[in-house]
Structure formats: structure tokens, C-alpha cells
Amino acid sequence: MCGIVGFTGQVQAAPILLEGLRRLEYRGYDSAGVAVQHGGAIEMVKASGTVERLAEKTAGGASLPGECGIAHTRWATHGAPTDTNAHPHLSGDGRFAVVHNGIIENYAALRAELLSEGYAFASETDTEVVAHLLEHYYDGNLKRAVMRTAARLEGSYVLGVLCADEPGRLFCVKEAGPLILGLGVGENYFASDVTALVGRTKNVIYLEDGEMAELTPENISVYDRTGREISKSVSHVVWDIEAAEKGGYEHFMMKEIMEQPRAVKSTIEPRLRNGRIELEGFELTAEEFSRFSRIVITACGSAYHAGMVGKYVIESLCRVPVETDLASELRYRDPIVGPDTLLIVVSQSGETADTIAALRECKARGAYVLAIVNVVGSTIARLADSVLYTHAGPEIAVATTKGYTTQLAALYLFAVWAAEKLGRIDDARYNELIAELDALPARVQRAIDLNLHVQYLAERWHEQRAMFFIGRNIDYAAALEGSLKLKEISYIHSEAYAAGELKHGTIALIDEKRLVVALCCQTALFDKMVSNIQEVKARGAKVLGLAPEGDRRIFAEADDVLFAPRGEPLFAAVSEMVPLQLFAYYVARENGCDIDKPRNLAKSVTVE
Ligand code: G6P
């Protein structure tokens, strides 16, 4: 939520900062701004709207001279997305500029204090207090002023600080939000994540909460809360620039849908060795593992939907009770969690604030934490006891696709591994499931190839004002994600229901105008789904059926049909999601929506 970037070097900063913002735009895109040092002063330009508007206002950055600066792309929390509320924010004397990601929870008290001391506020943001505090505490020593300012703040604050009186010098602070440092040759950077830096450097330092860094073109120093310099290791990022660009596709979302066969393969292949699953980084023995009497899966958004699929699969294979809980609920409900609990935390970004809080809450109660995460070195990965990285590569579109399917693949690997460890499946079943996992990437490709007609179905149905997705068992969990995909990018109202539950109220909304998307890939429940399809058809609804490839029975039931390749029904959610993603994509495209940047959303939700 909000993207920040800072640069100090020998070349013009603004074009580099704008390029960084473009890559961070998935974090928020309602306004943007850039500030640079020039001629002993700070020059700043801000624009409501996208980073492109800021680029237009600054001729791609060319109109802003200076080799050191900071920039921000915003997802508004305090104050509307106007030019004035956009970051950076300046101190009253114009000597300090600040960019911020997070929420300063005590900003009202600080604002009142600063007002009483005569400081005037230009914006409605919580961030502006930081700029005034810096001015207040600055006595010629910027490091001390930043430390004193940070010590006054409560909440989450990742800050970038620029001072007119300190040429070439930047400070940044991390507290409860993502921040990395990039090391170049004669230039250095800070940013909310590595995608802002690909193409410029692959050498990064991951900061921890409470750490602060000082950057000049030649040097980076990192300090702890007390101001003591600490040594940090440098990591090498393996993603390259192609991974963060559209590669000929109209939208990142379509590129990422098409990347799924490869992404799912990257999750699975390195963990299948000689016909066995090896989960490097999660190497508990059968005895250690059997101390867990229950598993709790926690996550937000699509990652939560992946967790719901995981519950069905793990319970079915391992016969261990699994609870799936929204992180924003779990953290506040005094959960019954202890040393006998395995907590599985699922997150693409590894930075979702509620998920981090739920993890901390359960860890404090003694739970063992296994994280399923995409972004290497992210907060959740670092807080967990063990990590299974999904290796999906950078996901830029706000609506997750390969992030979700690779989370499923990781959950399947875990479920089969655990079932074998616990002795709940025999060798024949184990081998059968390994073969199914091995076949999954090809099935995802087949799911793409089978559904090229989805574009025409979208043309037919894009004018719907509301849709319903129904399914049973794993198909219900998949329906939740299919429905979310549609609503978040097309703004069409959509709800997912366990098919058997529809008649307990929601069927009142079904009439001859409605499209019901019926997921029928749990073959054992096909007949039950047919009954539910009949119920909605009897009320005039139209049905888009999703069935296993070659199951001709669906033609008798549905008006239109999507197909998922046949395979192990326990793993159906991966391949059945592909046509649903494509359907959502083409419906949104028909409706002229901004697919990669849907209104009001952000990809990485680093506030509660
Ligand atoms: C946001 C994104 C979703 C994502 C959710 C959780 O809402 O738009 O796509 O599922 O956050 O994010 P995470 O990074 O924890 O998986």
C-alpha cells in the first residue's frame, strides 16, 4: 500500500524515480509525487491520478534537475487523493520532504502539538506531521533529527527523507512495512520492493523493523533504533527486467495468466526428487510433525481462498483438522492456538499487515509457523519458522492469478508430504499423487488452450449487472476466487455460494436476467450440482457450466460451457481457475475497465 522510492547518484534522479514509481504503481495509484534537491533547495511536483500524469507534468522527469530525490505513489488513507494530499510533504520552511507508507496512529495528537507551536499544515494527511517534526528537531545533524522524529511516531511508518541542506544524502526508516536498499555503482536506492530496482541493480539489503539507513552515492550505512551502526548482508535478486515488464501483452494480468504453467512448474519441480517430495526448509520428522493436533491456515483475499482449498485437500489426505481463518479476524479473537498448532500463513507479497499481525499473535502463543510466500526476504518469510517459496516471479497486476495458483501448488505439495509422513496414504496413492503434481503444469497449459472461446462468452455476458458462482467442496472454495476475480476487475456485483446453500435465501435474487456460473469439477458431486443447476434454471437463470474436459453431460444442463482438463479432483482448483480468470479478464476488457489497476484496490495491503 503506497510505493516509495529514493535515489542518490551522479545522474538526473527524477526519470529514475519515475521509472521506479511505474513499477511500484501496483501498490497504489490515486496520486503521485516527486521531490529532488536542486541548487540548495527542494523542488517538488505532485499530481492526482496515475504516475503517468506525474510523468506528463515533468516531461518524464526531464524538467526536474538534481541527482538526489524521493518519490511516492499513493493509496489514500488520510485525506482524498488530491494534489495537495499527494506525497512528498514539505516542512513549513521547505527544507525537508518526506514520503511515507503506512499509518501514523498518533498523528492527531502530534498535529495538535505542532499547531500549538505555530506550525501550519497544508494537507489532511497523517504524514505531514513527520515533515514538521524533522524541521523541529533538526540542528544540523540529520541522523539525529530523523531518529528523534521516528521516536515520536506510533503505528506503521516506512519513511523516505530528503533535506535541502544535506546534498546527496537520503535517510529512510522502516517500521511495520516493506523497505529495501539497492546498491549500485556510484549510486544507491531505497524502495518499497525490488521491482522498483530491476534493471538498475540486483544487489539489495532487506531492512528489519526499527532500522534506519543513510544513503549517499558512494555509501550506505544502516543503524538500529539506538543509532548504532549495524552490518547487514547483501542479497542478490534473481528476477530480471523481463519479469517485471508486459512482454507484448496488453495487460500484466494476461501475461501472468499465461505464465501460470511455468510458475506452477517452478513451485513444484524443484521439490520433486526421485519420485518423492522434499520440502527444503521444512524438514520436520514424522515424530516432530505428529505433535500438531491441528492446523490453522490464515491469510487475506485470494490467499485466504487458496487456504480454503488447502483445508479441503489437507483434511482429505492427512485426516488432521484444519481451520481456515481470515487474518483480520484471527488477530482479534483470542485464538485457541498453542504449541500443538501448525500455523500455515499464505501470502503472495509477504507484507500484508493483517497477515503479519495474525502470524505474530499465533507465534507468541507457541504455534509453529510455516509460511507460503512468493516474495523472497519479505516480512512474513522472515518471521516464519519455515518457508515454502512459491517462486512465481514478480506479480504486478493487482488481481492475483499466478500468485494464487502457485499457492495452491505449494499447499498440495505440503498436503501430500504430510499425508505420507503421517502414514495416512499408502505408497500407491503417494505415487499417484506425485504423478498428478508432476502433471499439473501441463494441465494448466491445457486449461488455457481449452478455453480460448471464453473471449466470446465474455462478449455475451459482460452486460450482466450481477452474477453468482456456485460449487461444492473444493469447487466452492474455487468459486469464491472466481467470483472475486470477476468483481475486482470488472466491478460487476458477484457472489459465490456453496451450491447447496443457495436455496437458503440467495435464490431470491435469481431471475431470468441472472447468469449463474456453476463449477462442476468435483466429479463425485456432479449429480448434486445438476440439481442445483436445475433449481436456478427453473427460476429463469442462464448457466455457464465449468466441467471436466470431455464430460458431455454438462451440455444438457448449461447454456454455455467452460472446460478444465481432467485430473485428480483434489487438485482441480488450479486448472479450473484458469478459465475463470480468463472470463473475468475478458468481461472487464469488454467493459473498458482498467484491468491491471482496478479502482480502490492495491496489491500489497500494508495497513490494517
Ligand atoms: C490484496 C490483493 C489480493 C491479495 C490480498 C492478500 O487485496 O489485491 O490479490 O490476495 O491482498 O495479499 P497477499 O500478498 O498477502 O497474498
GROMACS .gro file of N, CA and C in nm, residues 475-585:
model
  333
  475ASP      N    1  -1.477  -2.708  -0.523
  475ASP     CA    2  -1.532  -2.617  -0.623
  475ASP      C    3  -1.597  -2.495  -0.559
  476TYR      N    4  -1.644  -2.510  -0.437
  476TYR     CA    5  -1.699  -2.393  -0.365
  476TYR      C    6  -1.586  -2.296  -0.333
  477ALA      N    7  -1.475  -2.351  -0.280
  477ALA     CA    8  -1.360  -2.264  -0.249
  477ALA      C    9  -1.310  -2.197  -0.377
  478ALA      N   10  -1.308  -2.270  -0.488
  478ALA     CA   11  -1.264  -2.212  -0.615
  478ALA      C   12  -1.364  -2.107  -0.664
  479ALA      N   13  -1.493  -2.131  -0.637
  479ALA     CA   14  -1.596  -2.035  -0.678
  479ALA      C   15  -1.574  -1.900  -0.610
  480LEU      N   16  -1.530  -1.903  -0.484
  480LEU     CA   17  -1.504  -1.777  -0.412
  480LEU      C   18  -1.397  -1.696  -0.486
  481GLU      N   19  -1.295  -1.764  -0.532
  481GLU     CA   20  -1.187  -1.693  -0.601
  481GLU      C   21  -1.232  -1.648  -0.741
  482GLY      N   22  -1.306  -1.734  -0.811
  482GLY     CA   23  -1.355  -1.697  -0.944
  482GLY      C   24  -1.444  -1.574  -0.936
  483SER      N   25  -1.527  -1.570  -0.835
  483SER     CA   26  -1.618  -1.457  -0.816
  483SER      C   27  -1.541  -1.330  -0.781
  484LEU      N   28  -1.441  -1.344  -0.694
  484LEU     CA   29  -1.360  -1.227  -0.656
  484LEU      C   30  -1.288  -1.171  -0.778
  485LYS      N   31  -1.233  -1.262  -0.862
  485LYS     CA   32  -1.162  -1.215  -0.983
  485LYS      C   33  -1.255  -1.126  -1.065
  486LEU      N   34  -1.378  -1.177  -1.086
  486LEU     CA   35  -1.471  -1.102  -1.170
  486LEU      C   36  -1.503  -0.966  -1.109
  487LYS      N   37  -1.539  -0.964  -0.981
  487LYS     CA   38  -1.584  -0.837  -0.924
  487LYS      C   39  -1.471  -0.737  -0.912
  488GLU      N   40  -1.349  -0.783  -0.880
  488GLU     CA   41  -1.244  -0.684  -0.853
  488GLU      C   42  -1.196  -0.614  -0.980
  489ILE      N   43  -1.207  -0.681  -1.095
  489ILE     CA   44  -1.157  -0.611  -1.215
  489ILE      C   45  -1.268  -0.561  -1.307
  490SER      N   46  -1.392  -0.617  -1.294
  490SER     CA   47  -1.497  -0.572  -1.386
  490SER      C   48  -1.602  -0.486  -1.315
  491TYR      N   49  -1.598  -0.485  -1.180
  491TYR     CA   50  -1.693  -0.411  -1.095
  491TYR      C   51  -1.836  -0.464  -1.109
  492ILE      N   52  -1.850  -0.583  -1.165
  492ILE     CA   53  -1.984  -0.645  -1.170
  492ILE      C   54  -2.008  -0.712  -1.035
  493HIS      N   55  -2.122  -0.686  -0.976
  493HIS     CA   56  -2.150  -0.749  -0.848
  493HIS      C   57  -2.153  -0.901  -0.866
  494SER      N   58  -2.085  -0.968  -0.775
  494SER     CA   59  -2.076  -1.113  -0.790
  494SER      C   60  -2.065  -1.177  -0.652
  495GLU      N   61  -2.131  -1.291  -0.637
  495GLU     CA   62  -2.124  -1.362  -0.509
  495GLU      C   63  -2.100  -1.509  -0.536
  496ALA      N   64  -2.028  -1.571  -0.443
  496ALA     CA   65  -2.005  -1.715  -0.454
  496ALA      C   66  -2.079  -1.785  -0.340
  497TYR      N   67  -2.141  -1.896  -0.374
  497TYR     CA   68  -2.214  -1.972  -0.274
  497TYR      C   69  -2.183  -2.120  -0.283
  498ALA      N   70  -2.181  -2.184  -0.167
  498ALA     CA   71  -2.182  -2.330  -0.167
  498ALA      C   72  -2.315  -2.367  -0.232
  499ALA      N   73  -2.310  -2.449  -0.336
  499ALA     CA   74  -2.429  -2.469  -0.420
  499ALA      C   75  -2.551  -2.511  -0.337
  500GLY      N   76  -2.530  -2.592  -0.236
  500GLY     CA   77  -2.642  -2.639  -0.156
  500GLY      C   78  -2.702  -2.532  -0.067
  501GLU      N   79  -2.631  -2.422  -0.052
  501GLU     CA   80  -2.672  -2.315   0.039
  501GLU      C   81  -2.758  -2.210  -0.031
  502LEU      N   82  -2.750  -2.210  -0.163
  502LEU     CA   83  -2.818  -2.105  -0.241
  502LEU      C   84  -2.965  -2.094  -0.204
  503LYS      N   85  -3.028  -2.209  -0.183
  503LYS     CA   86  -3.173  -2.207  -0.161
  503LYS      C   87  -3.211  -2.151  -0.025
  504HIS      N   88  -3.112  -2.127   0.063
  504HIS     CA   89  -3.143  -2.072   0.195
  504HIS      C   90  -3.139  -1.920   0.193
  505GLY      N   91  -3.193  -1.861   0.093
  505GLY     CA   92  -3.202  -1.715   0.091
  505GLY      C   93  -3.162  -1.653  -0.041
  506THR      N   94  -3.042  -1.683  -0.087
  506THR     CA   95  -2.989  -1.612  -0.204
  506THR      C   96  -3.065  -1.642  -0.331
  507ILE      N   97  -3.130  -1.755  -0.337
  507ILE     CA   98  -3.205  -1.789  -0.458
  507ILE      C   99  -3.315  -1.685  -0.486
  508ALA      N  100  -3.349  -1.608  -0.382
  508ALA     CA  101  -3.447  -1.500  -0.401
  508ALA      C  102  -3.398  -1.398  -0.505
  509LEU      N  103  -3.269  -1.392  -0.525
  509LEU     CA  104  -3.213  -1.294  -0.620
  509LEU      C  105  -3.204  -1.349  -0.762
  510ILE      N  106  -3.234  -1.476  -0.779
  510ILE     CA  107  -3.221  -1.538  -0.911
  510ILE      C  108  -3.346  -1.510  -0.994
  511ASP      N  109  -3.324  -1.457  -1.114
  511ASP     CA  110  -3.436  -1.439  -1.207
  511ASP      C  111  -3.383  -1.461  -1.349
  512GLU      N  112  -3.467  -1.432  -1.447
  512GLU     CA  113  -3.427  -1.465  -1.584
  512GLU      C  114  -3.313  -1.378  -1.637
  513LYS      N  115  -3.275  -1.274  -1.560
  513LYS     CA  116  -3.165  -1.189  -1.608
  513LYS      C  117  -3.028  -1.239  -1.559
  514ARG      N  118  -3.027  -1.329  -1.463
  514ARG     CA  119  -2.902  -1.365  -1.396
  514ARG      C  120  -2.823  -1.473  -1.467
  515LEU      N  121  -2.691  -1.458  -1.461
  515LEU     CA  122  -2.602  -1.566  -1.505
  515LEU      C  123  -2.547  -1.635  -1.380
  516VAL      N  124  -2.558  -1.766  -1.377
  516VAL     CA  125  -2.500  -1.844  -1.267
  516VAL      C  126  -2.385  -1.927  -1.325
  517VAL      N  127  -2.267  -1.909  -1.268
  517VAL     CA  128  -2.151  -1.987  -1.312
  517VAL      C  129  -2.142  -2.109  -1.219
  518ALA      N  130  -2.159  -2.226  -1.276
  518ALA     CA  131  -2.167  -2.348  -1.194
  518ALA      C  132  -2.041  -2.431  -1.214
  519LEU      N  133  -1.965  -2.448  -1.105
  519LEU     CA  134  -1.840  -2.525  -1.111
  519LEU      C  135  -1.872  -2.671  -1.080
  520CYS      N  136  -1.845  -2.757  -1.176
  520CYS     CA  137  -1.884  -2.899  -1.164
  520CYS      C  138  -1.765  -2.992  -1.179
  521CYS      N  139  -1.650  -2.954  -1.124
  521CYS     CA  140  -1.528  -3.034  -1.145
  521CYS      C  141  -1.505  -3.139  -1.036
  522GLN      N  142  -1.585  -3.136  -0.929
  522GLN     CA  143  -1.577  -3.243  -0.829
  522GLN      C  144  -1.669  -3.354  -0.879
  523THR      N  145  -1.611  -3.446  -0.953
  523THR     CA  146  -1.693  -3.542  -1.029
  523THR      C  147  -1.788  -3.621  -0.939
  524ALA      N  148  -1.745  -3.650  -0.816
  524ALA     CA  149  -1.831  -3.729  -0.727
  524ALA      C  150  -1.958  -3.652  -0.690
  525LEU      N  151  -1.955  -3.522  -0.707
  525LEU     CA  152  -2.070  -3.439  -0.669
  525LEU      C  153  -2.143  -3.383  -0.791
  526PHE      N  154  -2.112  -3.437  -0.908
  526PHE     CA  155  -2.169  -3.383  -1.031
  526PHE      C  156  -2.322  -3.383  -1.027
  527ASP      N  157  -2.379  -3.494  -0.984
  527ASP     CA  158  -2.526  -3.503  -0.983
  527ASP      C  159  -2.588  -3.403  -0.888
  528LYS      N  160  -2.520  -3.380  -0.776
  528LYS     CA  161  -2.570  -3.280  -0.680
  528LYS      C  162  -2.569  -3.141  -0.745
  529MET      N  163  -2.464  -3.114  -0.822
  529MET     CA  164  -2.456  -2.985  -0.890
  529MET      C  165  -2.567  -2.972  -0.995
  530VAL      N  166  -2.597  -3.083  -1.061
  530VAL     CA  167  -2.704  -3.080  -1.162
  530VAL      C  168  -2.835  -3.038  -1.095
  531SER      N  169  -2.861  -3.089  -0.974
  531SER     CA  170  -2.984  -3.049  -0.903
  531SER      C  171  -2.985  -2.899  -0.879
  532ASN      N  172  -2.871  -2.846  -0.837
  532ASN     CA  173  -2.865  -2.702  -0.809
  532ASN      C  174  -2.878  -2.619  -0.936
  533ILE      N  175  -2.821  -2.670  -1.045
  533ILE     CA  176  -2.836  -2.601  -1.174
  533ILE      C  177  -2.984  -2.598  -1.212
  534GLN      N  178  -3.052  -2.711  -1.193
  534GLN     CA  179  -3.195  -2.718  -1.225
  534GLN      C  180  -3.274  -2.615  -1.144
  535GLU      N  181  -3.236  -2.600  -1.017
  535GLU     CA  182  -3.308  -2.505  -0.930
  535GLU      C  183  -3.300  -2.362  -0.985
  536VAL      N  184  -3.179  -2.323  -1.032
  536VAL     CA  185  -3.168  -2.185  -1.081
  536VAL      C  186  -3.230  -2.171  -1.220
  537LYS      N  187  -3.219  -2.278  -1.299
  537LYS     CA  188  -3.282  -2.271  -1.432
  537LYS      C  189  -3.434  -2.260  -1.421
  538ALA      N  190  -3.488  -2.328  -1.321
  538ALA     CA  191  -3.633  -2.322  -1.301
  538ALA      C  192  -3.679  -2.179  -1.270
  539ARG      N  193  -3.585  -2.096  -1.223
  539ARG     CA  194  -3.618  -1.954  -1.196
  539ARG      C  195  -3.574  -1.865  -1.311
  540GLY      N  196  -3.539  -1.924  -1.421
  540GLY     CA  197  -3.510  -1.846  -1.542
  540GLY      C  198  -3.365  -1.811  -1.562
  541ALA      N  199  -3.277  -1.846  -1.467
  541ALA     CA  200  -3.136  -1.806  -1.480
  541ALA      C  201  -3.070  -1.876  -1.598
  542LYS      N  202  -2.966  -1.812  -1.650
  542LYS     CA  203  -2.880  -1.874  -1.751
  542LYS      C  204  -2.761  -1.934  -1.677
  543VAL      N  205  -2.706  -2.040  -1.734
  543VAL     CA  206  -2.597  -2.110  -1.663
  543VAL      C  207  -2.474  -2.122  -1.751
  544LEU      N  208  -2.360  -2.082  -1.693
  544LEU     CA  209  -2.231  -2.108  -1.755
  544LEU      C  210  -2.168  -2.221  -1.675
  545GLY      N  211  -2.159  -2.338  -1.735
  545GLY     CA  212  -2.109  -2.455  -1.662
  545GLY      C  213  -1.959  -2.472  -1.680
  546LEU      N  214  -1.893  -2.516  -1.576
  546LEU     CA  215  -1.749  -2.546  -1.583
  546LEU      C  216  -1.732  -2.692  -1.544
  547ALA      N  217  -1.689  -2.772  -1.641
  547ALA     CA  218  -1.688  -2.917  -1.618
  547ALA      C  219  -1.555  -2.976  -1.663
  548PRO      N  220  -1.525  -3.099  -1.620
  548PRO     CA  221  -1.403  -3.164  -1.667
  548PRO      C  222  -1.411  -3.188  -1.818
  549GLU      N  223  -1.297  -3.173  -1.883
  549GLU     CA  224  -1.289  -3.192  -2.029
  549GLU      C  225  -1.354  -3.325  -2.067
  550GLY      N  226  -1.438  -3.319  -2.168
  550GLY     CA  227  -1.498  -3.442  -2.222
  550GLY      C  228  -1.624  -3.487  -2.149
  551ASP      N  229  -1.662  -3.419  -2.041
  551ASP     CA  230  -1.783  -3.460  -1.971
  551ASP      C  231  -1.903  -3.397  -2.042
  552ARG      N  232  -1.962  -3.474  -2.133
  552ARG     CA  233  -2.064  -3.418  -2.221
  552ARG      C  234  -2.196  -3.392  -2.149
  553ARG      N  235  -2.209  -3.447  -2.027
  553ARG     CA  236  -2.335  -3.426  -1.954
  553ARG      C  237  -2.363  -3.277  -1.932
  554ILE      N  238  -2.258  -3.197  -1.926
  554ILE     CA  239  -2.276  -3.055  -1.896
  554ILE      C  240  -2.354  -2.984  -2.007
  555PHE      N  241  -2.342  -3.035  -2.132
  555PHE     CA  242  -2.412  -2.969  -2.243
  555PHE      C  243  -2.563  -2.972  -2.223
  556ALA      N  244  -2.611  -3.076  -2.158
  556ALA     CA  245  -2.755  -3.086  -2.136
  556ALA      C  246  -2.804  -2.989  -2.028
  557GLU      N  247  -2.711  -2.942  -1.946
  557GLU     CA  248  -2.751  -2.860  -1.831
  557GLU      C  249  -2.725  -2.711  -1.850
  558ALA      N  250  -2.615  -2.677  -1.917
  558ALA     CA  251  -2.571  -2.538  -1.917
  558ALA      C  252  -2.596  -2.471  -2.051
  559ASP      N  253  -2.609  -2.338  -2.048
  559ASP     CA  254  -2.626  -2.261  -2.172
  559ASP      C  255  -2.492  -2.245  -2.244
  560ASP      N  256  -2.388  -2.225  -2.166
  560ASP     CA  257  -2.252  -2.214  -2.220
  560ASP      C  258  -2.160  -2.296  -2.133
  561VAL      N  259  -2.045  -2.333  -2.190
  561VAL     CA  260  -1.959  -2.428  -2.118
  561VAL      C  261  -1.813  -2.384  -2.120
  562LEU      N  262  -1.748  -2.400  -2.005
  562LEU     CA  263  -1.602  -2.388  -1.995
  562LEU      C  264  -1.550  -2.525  -1.953
  563PHE      N  265  -1.423  -2.551  -1.987
  563PHE     CA  266  -1.368  -2.682  -1.952
  563PHE      C  267  -1.240  -2.672  -1.872
  564ALA      N  268  -1.224  -2.766  -1.781
  564ALA     CA  269  -1.097  -2.782  -1.709
  564ALA      C  270  -1.044  -2.921  -1.743
  565PRO      N  271  -0.913  -2.932  -1.768
  565PRO     CA  272  -0.860  -3.065  -1.804
  565PRO      C  273  -0.885  -3.165  -1.691
  566ARG      N  274  -0.901  -3.290  -1.731
  566ARG     CA  275  -0.926  -3.393  -1.630
  566ARG      C  276  -0.800  -3.421  -1.549
  567GLY      N  277  -0.819  -3.459  -1.426
  567GLY     CA  278  -0.706  -3.494  -1.339
  567GLY      C  279  -0.759  -3.523  -1.201
  568GLU      N  280  -0.671  -3.535  -1.105
  568GLU     CA  281  -0.709  -3.562  -0.968
  568GLU      C  282  -0.806  -3.453  -0.918
  569PRO      N  283  -0.930  -3.489  -0.879
  569PRO     CA  284  -1.024  -3.386  -0.837
  569PRO      C  285  -0.976  -3.303  -0.718
  570LEU      N  286  -0.891  -3.363  -0.633
  570LEU     CA  287  -0.839  -3.286  -0.518
  570LEU      C  288  -0.758  -3.165  -0.565
  571PHE      N  289  -0.699  -3.177  -0.684
  571PHE     CA  290  -0.614  -3.068  -0.733
  571PHE      C  291  -0.685  -2.986  -0.843
  572ALA      N  292  -0.817  -2.999  -0.851
  572ALA     CA  293  -0.889  -2.936  -0.962
  572ALA      C  294  -0.886  -2.783  -0.958
  573ALA      N  295  -0.873  -2.725  -0.838
  573ALA     CA  296  -0.887  -2.578  -0.829
  573ALA      C  297  -0.785  -2.505  -0.916
  574VAL      N  298  -0.667  -2.561  -0.934
  574VAL     CA  299  -0.565  -2.491  -1.014
  574VAL      C  300  -0.613  -2.477  -1.159
  575SER      N  301  -0.650  -2.591  -1.221
  575SER     CA  302  -0.683  -2.578  -1.363
  575SER      C  303  -0.821  -2.519  -1.387
  576GLU      N  304  -0.914  -2.535  -1.290
  576GLU     CA  305  -1.045  -2.474  -1.315
  576GLU      C  306  -1.041  -2.321  -1.294
  577MET      N  307  -0.937  -2.273  -1.222
  577MET     CA  308  -0.930  -2.128  -1.204
  577MET      C  309  -0.892  -2.058  -1.333
  578VAL      N  310  -0.818  -2.126  -1.419
  578VAL     CA  311  -0.768  -2.061  -1.541
  578VAL      C  312  -0.883  -2.006  -1.626
  579PRO      N  313  -0.984  -2.088  -1.663
  579PRO     CA  314  -1.094  -2.030  -1.742
  579PRO      C  315  -1.170  -1.919  -1.667
  580LEU      N  316  -1.176  -1.929  -1.536
  580LEU     CA  317  -1.247  -1.825  -1.460
  580LEU      C  318  -1.167  -1.694  -1.461
  581GLN      N  319  -1.034  -1.706  -1.456
  581GLN     CA  320  -0.950  -1.585  -1.467
  581GLN      C  321  -0.969  -1.522  -1.605
  582LEU      N  322  -0.967  -1.608  -1.708
  582LEU     CA  323  -0.982  -1.557  -1.845
  582LEU      C  324  -1.119  -1.492  -1.864
  583PHE      N  325  -1.221  -1.554  -1.806
  583PHE     CA  326  -1.356  -1.499  -1.816
  583PHE      C  327  -1.361  -1.360  -1.752
  584ALA      N  328  -1.308  -1.349  -1.631
  584ALA     CA  329  -1.307  -1.219  -1.561
  584ALA      C  330  -1.231  -1.116  -1.645
  585TYR      N  331  -1.116  -1.158  -1.698
  585TYR     CA  332  -1.032  -1.067  -1.775
  585TYR      C  333  -1.109  -1.012  -1.896
   0.00000   0.00000   0.00000
